[in-house]
mmCIF file of C-alpha atoms (C1' of nucleotides) in Angstrom:
data_model
loop_
_atom_site.group_PDB
_atom_site.id
_atom_site.type_symbol
_atom_site.label_atom_id
_atom_site.label_comp_id
_atom_site.label_asym_id
_atom_site.label_seq_id
_atom_site.Cartn_x
_atom_site.Cartn_y
_atom_site.Cartn_z
ATOM 1 C CA UNK A 1 61.561 128.730 123.069
ATOM 2 C CA UNK A 2 58.723 131.117 123.762
ATOM 3 C CA UNK A 3 58.243 134.009 121.385
ATOM 4 C CA UNK A 4 58.192 136.586 124.165
ATOM 5 C CA UNK A 5 61.610 135.447 125.248
ATOM 6 C CA UNK A 6 62.848 135.605 121.692
ATOM 7 C CA UNK A 7 61.688 139.182 121.476
ATOM 8 C CA UNK A 8 63.508 140.112 124.667
ATOM 9 C CA UNK A 9 66.725 138.536 123.519
ATOM 10 C CA UNK A 10 66.472 140.240 120.166
ATOM 11 C CA UNK A 11 65.997 143.562 121.867
ATOM 12 C CA UNK A 12 69.124 142.888 123.903
ATOM 13 C CA UNK A 13 71.115 142.350 120.730
ATOM 14 C CA UNK A 14 71.087 138.565 120.550
ATOM 15 C CA UNK A 15 70.418 136.732 117.360
ATOM 16 C CA UNK A 16 68.068 133.819 117.793
ATOM 17 C CA UNK A 17 67.859 130.843 115.505
ATOM 18 C CA UNK A 18 68.021 127.104 115.177
ATOM 19 C CA UNK A 19 71.110 124.956 115.537
ATOM 20 C CA UNK A 20 70.717 124.194 111.868
ATOM 21 C CA UNK A 21 70.980 127.853 110.946
ATOM 22 C CA UNK A 22 73.873 128.390 113.295
ATOM 23 C CA UNK A 23 75.837 125.572 111.732
ATOM 24 C CA UNK A 24 74.930 126.720 108.260
ATOM 25 C CA UNK A 25 73.354 123.444 107.293
ATOM 26 C CA UNK A 26 70.901 123.193 104.467
ATOM 27 C CA UNK A 27 67.564 121.579 105.119
ATOM 28 C CA UNK A 28 68.742 118.400 103.410
ATOM 29 C CA UNK A 29 72.021 118.276 105.273
ATOM 30 C CA UNK A 30 70.152 118.648 108.531
ATOM 31 C CA UNK A 31 67.926 115.727 107.644
ATOM 32 C CA UNK A 32 70.929 113.598 106.868
ATOM 33 C CA UNK A 33 72.429 114.446 110.231
ATOM 34 C CA UNK A 34 69.289 113.543 112.108
ATOM 35 C CA UNK A 35 69.114 110.250 110.274
ATOM 36 C CA UNK A 36 72.650 109.499 111.335
ATOM 37 C CA UNK A 37 71.834 110.336 114.917
ATOM 38 C CA UNK A 38 68.741 108.170 114.936
ATOM 39 C CA UNK A 39 70.683 105.233 113.575
ATOM 40 C CA UNK A 40 73.520 105.683 116.030
ATOM 41 C CA UNK A 41 71.002 105.689 118.820
ATOM 42 C CA UNK A 42 69.545 102.463 117.519
ATOM 43 C CA UNK A 43 73.008 100.930 117.504
ATOM 44 C CA UNK A 44 73.648 101.775 121.149
ATOM 45 C CA UNK A 45 70.330 100.196 122.070
ATOM 46 C CA UNK A 46 70.776 97.087 119.938
ATOM 47 C CA UNK A 47 74.330 96.546 121.097
ATOM 48 C CA UNK A 48 73.317 96.877 124.724
ATOM 49 C CA UNK A 49 70.415 94.509 124.238
ATOM 50 C CA UNK A 50 72.723 91.965 122.613
ATOM 51 C CA UNK A 51 75.242 92.409 125.388
ATOM 52 C CA UNK A 52 78.060 92.979 122.946
ATOM 53 C CA UNK A 53 81.210 94.901 123.801
ATOM 54 C CA UNK A 54 82.648 97.234 121.187
ATOM 55 C CA UNK A 55 85.369 94.699 120.582
ATOM 56 C CA UNK A 56 82.844 91.922 120.023
ATOM 57 C CA UNK A 57 80.754 94.039 117.689
ATOM 58 C CA UNK A 58 83.868 95.066 115.790
ATOM 59 C CA UNK A 59 84.708 91.417 115.189
ATOM 60 C CA UNK A 60 81.215 90.599 113.999
ATOM 61 C CA UNK A 61 81.390 93.312 111.396
ATOM 62 C CA UNK A 62 85.086 92.735 110.728
ATOM 63 C CA UNK A 63 86.078 96.182 111.778
ATOM 64 C CA UNK A 64 88.015 97.514 114.743
ATOM 65 C CA UNK A 65 87.114 98.651 118.243
ATOM 66 C CA UNK A 66 88.256 102.169 117.495
ATOM 67 C CA UNK A 67 85.882 102.335 114.550
ATOM 68 C CA UNK A 68 82.966 101.230 116.670
ATOM 69 C CA UNK A 69 83.847 103.880 119.235
ATOM 70 C CA UNK A 70 83.937 106.500 116.506
ATOM 71 C CA UNK A 71 80.619 105.319 115.158
ATOM 72 C CA UNK A 72 78.937 105.797 118.500
ATOM 73 C CA UNK A 73 80.731 109.088 119.036
ATOM 74 C CA UNK A 74 79.208 110.391 115.817
ATOM 75 C CA UNK A 75 82.646 110.960 114.363
ATOM 76 C CA UNK A 76 82.503 112.611 110.936
ATOM 77 C CA UNK A 77 84.904 110.072 109.489
ATOM 78 C CA UNK A 78 82.175 107.462 109.722
ATOM 79 C CA UNK A 79 79.895 106.816 106.779
ATOM 80 C CA UNK A 80 76.299 105.724 106.750
ATOM 81 C CA UNK A 81 77.440 102.446 105.261
ATOM 82 C CA UNK A 82 79.480 101.660 108.324
ATOM 83 C CA UNK A 83 76.688 102.816 110.595
ATOM 84 C CA UNK A 84 74.187 100.501 108.976
ATOM 85 C CA UNK A 85 76.644 97.632 108.968
ATOM 86 C CA UNK A 86 77.083 98.169 112.692
ATOM 87 C CA UNK A 87 73.352 98.323 113.198
ATOM 88 C CA UNK A 88 72.821 95.038 111.410
ATOM 89 C CA UNK A 89 75.702 93.328 113.180
ATOM 90 C CA UNK A 90 74.504 94.533 116.544
ATOM 91 C CA UNK A 91 71.331 92.562 116.117
ATOM 92 C CA UNK A 92 68.758 95.129 115.103
ATOM 93 C CA UNK A 93 65.709 93.862 113.250
ATOM 94 C CA UNK A 94 64.660 95.231 109.878
ATOM 95 C CA UNK A 95 61.743 96.824 111.596
ATOM 96 C CA UNK A 96 63.983 98.594 114.076
ATOM 97 C CA UNK A 97 66.154 99.913 111.302
ATOM 98 C CA UNK A 98 63.166 101.289 109.486
ATOM 99 C CA UNK A 99 61.703 102.678 112.659
ATOM 100 C CA UNK A 100 64.891 104.526 113.475
ATOM 101 C CA UNK A 101 64.150 106.654 110.439
ATOM 102 C CA UNK A 102 60.378 106.978 110.395
ATOM 103 C CA UNK A 103 59.876 107.474 114.097
ATOM 104 C CA UNK A 104 59.902 111.252 114.355
ATOM 105 C CA UNK A 105 57.049 111.675 111.911
ATOM 106 C CA UNK A 106 55.033 108.870 113.350
ATOM 107 C CA UNK A 107 55.187 110.089 116.943
ATOM 108 C CA UNK A 108 54.402 113.602 115.824
ATOM 109 C CA UNK A 109 51.206 112.410 114.188
ATOM 110 C CA UNK A 110 50.321 110.128 117.068
ATOM 111 C CA UNK A 111 50.135 112.715 119.838
ATOM 112 C CA UNK B 1 60.333 76.830 94.319
ATOM 113 C CA UNK B 2 58.323 73.723 95.166
ATOM 114 C CA UNK B 3 60.072 71.006 97.110
ATOM 115 C CA UNK B 4 59.078 68.328 94.611
ATOM 116 C CA UNK B 5 60.822 70.273 91.892
ATOM 117 C CA UNK B 6 63.862 70.711 94.081
ATOM 118 C CA UNK B 7 64.037 66.963 94.560
ATOM 119 C CA UNK B 8 63.821 66.332 90.850
ATOM 120 C CA UNK B 9 66.583 68.797 90.097
ATOM 121 C CA UNK B 10 68.761 67.359 92.812
ATOM 122 C CA UNK B 11 68.268 63.889 91.386
ATOM 123 C CA UNK B 12 69.352 65.228 88.010
ATOM 124 C CA UNK B 13 72.585 66.497 89.511
ATOM 125 C CA UNK B 14 71.689 70.149 90.045
ATOM 126 C CA UNK B 15 72.540 71.967 93.201
ATOM 127 C CA UNK B 16 69.703 74.118 94.446
ATOM 128 C CA UNK B 17 70.066 77.111 96.707
ATOM 129 C CA UNK B 18 69.380 80.780 97.217
ATOM 130 C CA UNK B 19 70.914 83.653 95.320
ATOM 131 C CA UNK B 20 72.573 84.619 98.578
ATOM 132 C CA UNK B 21 74.313 81.263 98.828
ATOM 133 C CA UNK B 22 75.308 81.346 95.198
ATOM 134 C CA UNK B 23 76.910 84.742 95.554
ATOM 135 C CA UNK B 24 78.580 83.720 98.765
ATOM 136 C CA UNK B 25 77.022 86.511 100.781
ATOM 137 C CA UNK B 26 76.740 86.330 104.525
ATOM 138 C CA UNK B 27 73.376 86.878 106.112
ATOM 139 C CA UNK B 28 74.389 90.410 107.091
ATOM 140 C CA UNK B 29 75.759 91.260 103.681
ATOM 141 C CA UNK B 30 72.534 90.076 102.129
ATOM 142 C CA UNK B 31 70.529 92.347 104.411
ATOM 143 C CA UNK B 32 72.692 95.286 103.487
ATOM 144 C CA UNK B 33 72.100 94.577 99.826
ATOM 145 C CA UNK B 34 68.365 94.395 100.226
ATOM 146 C CA UNK B 35 68.383 97.673 102.112
ATOM 147 C CA UNK B 36 70.254 99.287 99.263
ATOM 148 C CA UNK B 37 67.764 97.898 96.778
ATOM 149 C CA UNK B 38 64.796 99.121 98.778
ATOM 150 C CA UNK B 39 66.256 102.601 98.994
ATOM 151 C CA UNK B 40 67.094 102.720 95.324
ATOM 152 C CA UNK B 41 63.552 101.758 94.554
ATOM 153 C CA UNK B 42 62.309 104.573 96.739
ATOM 154 C CA UNK B 43 64.534 107.004 94.861
ATOM 155 C CA UNK B 44 63.114 106.026 91.488
ATOM 156 C CA UNK B 45 59.602 106.532 92.816
ATOM 157 C CA UNK B 46 60.339 109.823 94.548
ATOM 158 C CA UNK B 47 62.217 111.221 91.604
ATOM 159 C CA UNK B 48 59.412 110.278 89.245
ATOM 160 C CA UNK B 49 56.821 111.797 91.544
ATOM 161 C CA UNK B 50 58.832 115.014 91.732
ATOM 162 C CA UNK B 51 59.243 115.034 87.969
ATOM 163 C CA UNK B 52 62.985 115.479 88.230
ATOM 164 C CA UNK B 53 65.408 114.418 85.525
ATOM 165 C CA UNK B 54 68.674 112.826 86.583
ATOM 166 C CA UNK B 55 70.406 116.063 85.694
ATOM 167 C CA UNK B 56 68.036 118.079 87.856
ATOM 168 C CA UNK B 57 68.395 115.719 90.790
ATOM 169 C CA UNK B 58 72.162 115.767 90.401
ATOM 170 C CA UNK B 59 72.141 119.552 90.719
ATOM 171 C CA UNK B 60 69.955 119.479 93.801
ATOM 172 C CA UNK B 61 72.363 117.193 95.544
ATOM 173 C CA UNK B 62 75.412 118.827 93.980
ATOM 174 C CA UNK B 63 76.510 115.702 92.238
ATOM 175 C CA UNK B 64 76.622 114.663 88.599
ATOM 176 C CA UNK B 65 74.200 112.984 86.218
ATOM 177 C CA UNK B 66 76.477 110.010 85.849
ATOM 178 C CA UNK B 67 76.440 109.472 89.587
ATOM 179 C CA UNK B 68 72.668 109.529 89.675
ATOM 180 C CA UNK B 69 72.569 107.000 86.862
ATOM 181 C CA UNK B 70 74.965 104.773 88.760
ATOM 182 C CA UNK B 71 72.906 105.120 91.895
ATOM 183 C CA UNK B 72 69.799 103.875 90.146
ATOM 184 C CA UNK B 73 71.756 101.171 88.375
ATOM 185 C CA UNK B 74 72.865 99.821 91.726
ATOM 186 C CA UNK B 75 76.485 100.357 90.831
ATOM 187 C CA UNK B 76 78.838 99.039 93.526
ATOM 188 C CA UNK B 77 80.817 102.264 93.516
ATOM 189 C CA UNK B 78 77.896 104.013 95.175
ATOM 190 C CA UNK B 79 77.724 104.312 98.942
ATOM 191 C CA UNK B 80 74.686 104.341 101.165
ATOM 192 C CA UNK B 81 75.494 107.927 102.003
ATOM 193 C CA UNK B 82 75.053 108.952 98.409
ATOM 194 C CA UNK B 83 71.917 106.860 98.110
ATOM 195 C CA UNK B 84 70.309 108.538 101.074
ATOM 196 C CA UNK B 85 71.378 111.968 99.905
ATOM 197 C CA UNK B 86 69.682 111.211 96.608
ATOM 198 C CA UNK B 87 66.596 109.989 98.371
ATOM 199 C CA UNK B 88 66.307 113.144 100.418
ATOM 200 C CA UNK B 89 67.005 115.416 97.468
ATOM 201 C CA UNK B 90 64.460 113.615 95.351
ATOM 202 C CA UNK B 91 61.738 114.680 97.724
ATOM 203 C CA UNK B 92 61.091 111.589 99.818
ATOM 204 C CA UNK B 93 59.514 112.115 103.217
ATOM 205 C CA UNK B 94 61.061 110.812 106.424
ATOM 206 C CA UNK B 95 58.279 108.327 106.577
ATOM 207 C CA UNK B 96 59.017 107.027 103.099
ATOM 208 C CA UNK B 97 62.673 106.638 103.947
ATOM 209 C CA UNK B 98 61.845 104.668 107.035
ATOM 210 C CA UNK B 99 59.241 102.643 105.219
ATOM 211 C CA UNK B 100 61.716 101.699 102.514
ATOM 212 C CA UNK B 101 63.509 99.729 105.185
ATOM 213 C CA UNK B 102 60.721 98.382 107.363
ATOM 214 C CA UNK B 103 58.362 97.468 104.575
ATOM 215 C CA UNK B 104 59.333 93.874 103.950
ATOM 216 C CA UNK B 105 58.663 92.847 107.526
ATOM 217 C CA UNK B 106 55.481 94.791 107.755
ATOM 218 C CA UNK B 107 53.940 93.355 104.590
ATOM 219 C CA UNK B 108 55.043 89.902 105.597
ATOM 220 C CA UNK B 109 53.144 90.230 108.828
ATOM 221 C CA UNK B 110 50.139 91.855 107.202
ATOM 222 C CA UNK B 111 49.299 89.208 104.640
ATOM 223 C "C1'" DT C 1 93.671 100.964 145.643
ATOM 224 C "C1'" DG C 2 94.792 98.554 141.963
ATOM 225 C "C1'" DC C 3 93.614 95.438 138.154
ATOM 226 C "C1'" DG C 4 91.170 93.921 134.148
ATOM 227 C "C1'" DA C 5 87.573 94.819 130.894
ATOM 228 C "C1'" DC C 6 85.597 98.410 128.269
ATOM 229 C "C1'" DT C 7 85.599 102.661 125.771
ATOM 230 C "C1'" DA C 8 87.697 106.993 123.738
ATOM 231 C "C1'" DT C 9 91.029 109.524 120.701
ATOM 232 C "C1'" DG C 10 94.720 110.258 117.479
ATOM 233 C "C1'" DT C 11 97.571 108.901 113.561
ATOM 234 C "C1'" DC C 12 99.149 106.231 109.461
ATOM 235 C "C1'" DC C 13 98.615 104.093 105.169
ATOM 236 C "C1'" DT C 14 95.485 101.799 101.936
ATOM 237 C "C1'" DT C 15 91.194 101.255 99.751
ATOM 238 C "C1'" DT C 16 86.884 103.115 98.410
ATOM 239 C "C1'" DT C 17 84.021 106.592 96.721
ATOM 240 C "C1'" DC C 18 83.304 110.940 94.530
ATOM 241 C "C1'" DG C 19 82.570 114.500 90.947
ATOM 242 C "C1'" DA C 20 83.695 115.496 86.459
ATOM 243 C "C1'" DC C 21 84.123 114.645 81.844
ATOM 244 C "C1'" DA C 22 83.728 112.085 77.541
ATOM 245 C "C1'" DT C 23 81.034 109.188 75.085
ATOM 246 C "C1'" DA C 24 77.530 105.915 74.074
ATOM 247 C "C1'" DT C 25 72.777 104.414 74.090
ATOM 248 C "C1'" DT C 26 67.765 104.751 74.616
ATOM 249 C "C1'" DC C 27 63.410 107.384 74.511
ATOM 250 C "C1'" DT C 28 59.913 110.783 72.825
ATOM 251 C "C1'" DA C 29 57.633 113.534 70.181
ATOM 252 C "C1'" DT C 30 57.104 115.397 65.623
ATOM 253 C "C1'" DA D 1 63.265 108.964 60.299
ATOM 254 C "C1'" DT D 2 65.492 112.355 63.112
ATOM 255 C "C1'" DA D 3 66.563 115.863 66.456
ATOM 256 C "C1'" DG D 4 66.886 116.683 71.231
ATOM 257 C "C1'" DA D 5 66.310 115.181 75.823
ATOM 258 C "C1'" DA D 6 67.140 111.728 79.039
ATOM 259 C "C1'" DT D 7 69.787 107.973 80.681
ATOM 260 C "C1'" DA D 8 73.761 104.678 80.707
ATOM 261 C "C1'" DT D 9 78.785 103.408 80.956
ATOM 262 C "C1'" DG D 10 83.784 104.047 81.384
ATOM 263 C "C1'" DT D 11 87.725 106.408 83.186
ATOM 264 C "C1'" DC D 12 90.614 109.522 86.077
ATOM 265 C "C1'" DG D 13 92.700 112.302 89.700
ATOM 266 C "C1'" DA D 14 91.225 114.017 94.172
ATOM 267 C "C1'" DA D 15 89.029 113.420 98.448
ATOM 268 C "C1'" DA D 16 86.813 110.646 101.921
ATOM 269 C "C1'" DA D 17 86.580 106.641 104.701
ATOM 270 C "C1'" DG D 18 88.348 102.328 106.424
ATOM 271 C "C1'" DG D 19 91.205 99.113 109.374
ATOM 272 C "C1'" DA D 20 94.936 98.764 112.281
ATOM 273 C "C1'" DC D 21 97.701 100.137 115.880
ATOM 274 C "C1'" DA D 22 99.202 102.823 119.826
ATOM 275 C "C1'" DT D 23 97.785 105.087 123.758
ATOM 276 C "C1'" DA D 24 94.685 107.298 127.209
ATOM 277 C "C1'" DG D 25 91.022 107.496 129.949
ATOM 278 C "C1'" DT D 26 86.712 105.060 132.635
ATOM 279 C "C1'" DC D 27 84.384 102.051 135.296
ATOM 280 C "C1'" DG D 28 83.299 98.326 138.334
ATOM 281 C "C1'" DC D 29 84.767 95.326 141.728
ATOM 282 C "C1'" DA D 30 87.716 92.394 144.561
#
DNA sequence: TGCGACTATGTCCTTTTCGACATATTCTAT
DNA sequence: ATAGAATATGTCGAAAAGGACATAGTCGCA
């Protein structure tokens, strides 16, 4: 958002901030969230590439379809453990898993 | 292990295999384990670099010293969530976190 | 338009994981 | 050698997360 716009909004009585601030997340909590999101994204991609249905993926990781749905929905009842298990079972390579986490920094430096 | 040695051992009645086979881990389970190990390693390094004691790290992540000890000991009662929280709180960069996972592949290709 | 495959959401009960505490053990510097 | 800090290990009640099931909602396609 441009700073001129921010100033206008402030003048009009709006408070402007990041989503992180709004949700009251600490820096660390925010990082954890973005890691989760990156991994979930990687799962969708890997699962699609492998042509697996949620049911099929669930079997592979001995879980249930509803769990897989919740994983991809970013449901809070899903742990990182389950997310990574899903990522592995959906056919992601080690490199992909690592990349899902390091990507943001790397692209930022690259441009 | 050299194949000649394997043959000798086999002749002598020994069964030779990987740790994975011995422990009865599936391919996927084994990958999960090695991810955990890589992350734990990264925590030790990051914590040392930051000069944090286990007590200090525990505070940062609002956990307890005993938990941190268990994390670094690879205790099975520790989840990936807690491991990553520790990694973040111990001052690791996004890049380090990603690297902890992609490293094996990358070095394998590099050499 | 209706049918089958796929995905989403809610709930229940069980298992796992957590923080906390108590207590050992190991390390470091004097 | 010994105190004090740091780390390790065990246990417990509470809280989080898991699988399973039931049930809706979507989507493509015949």
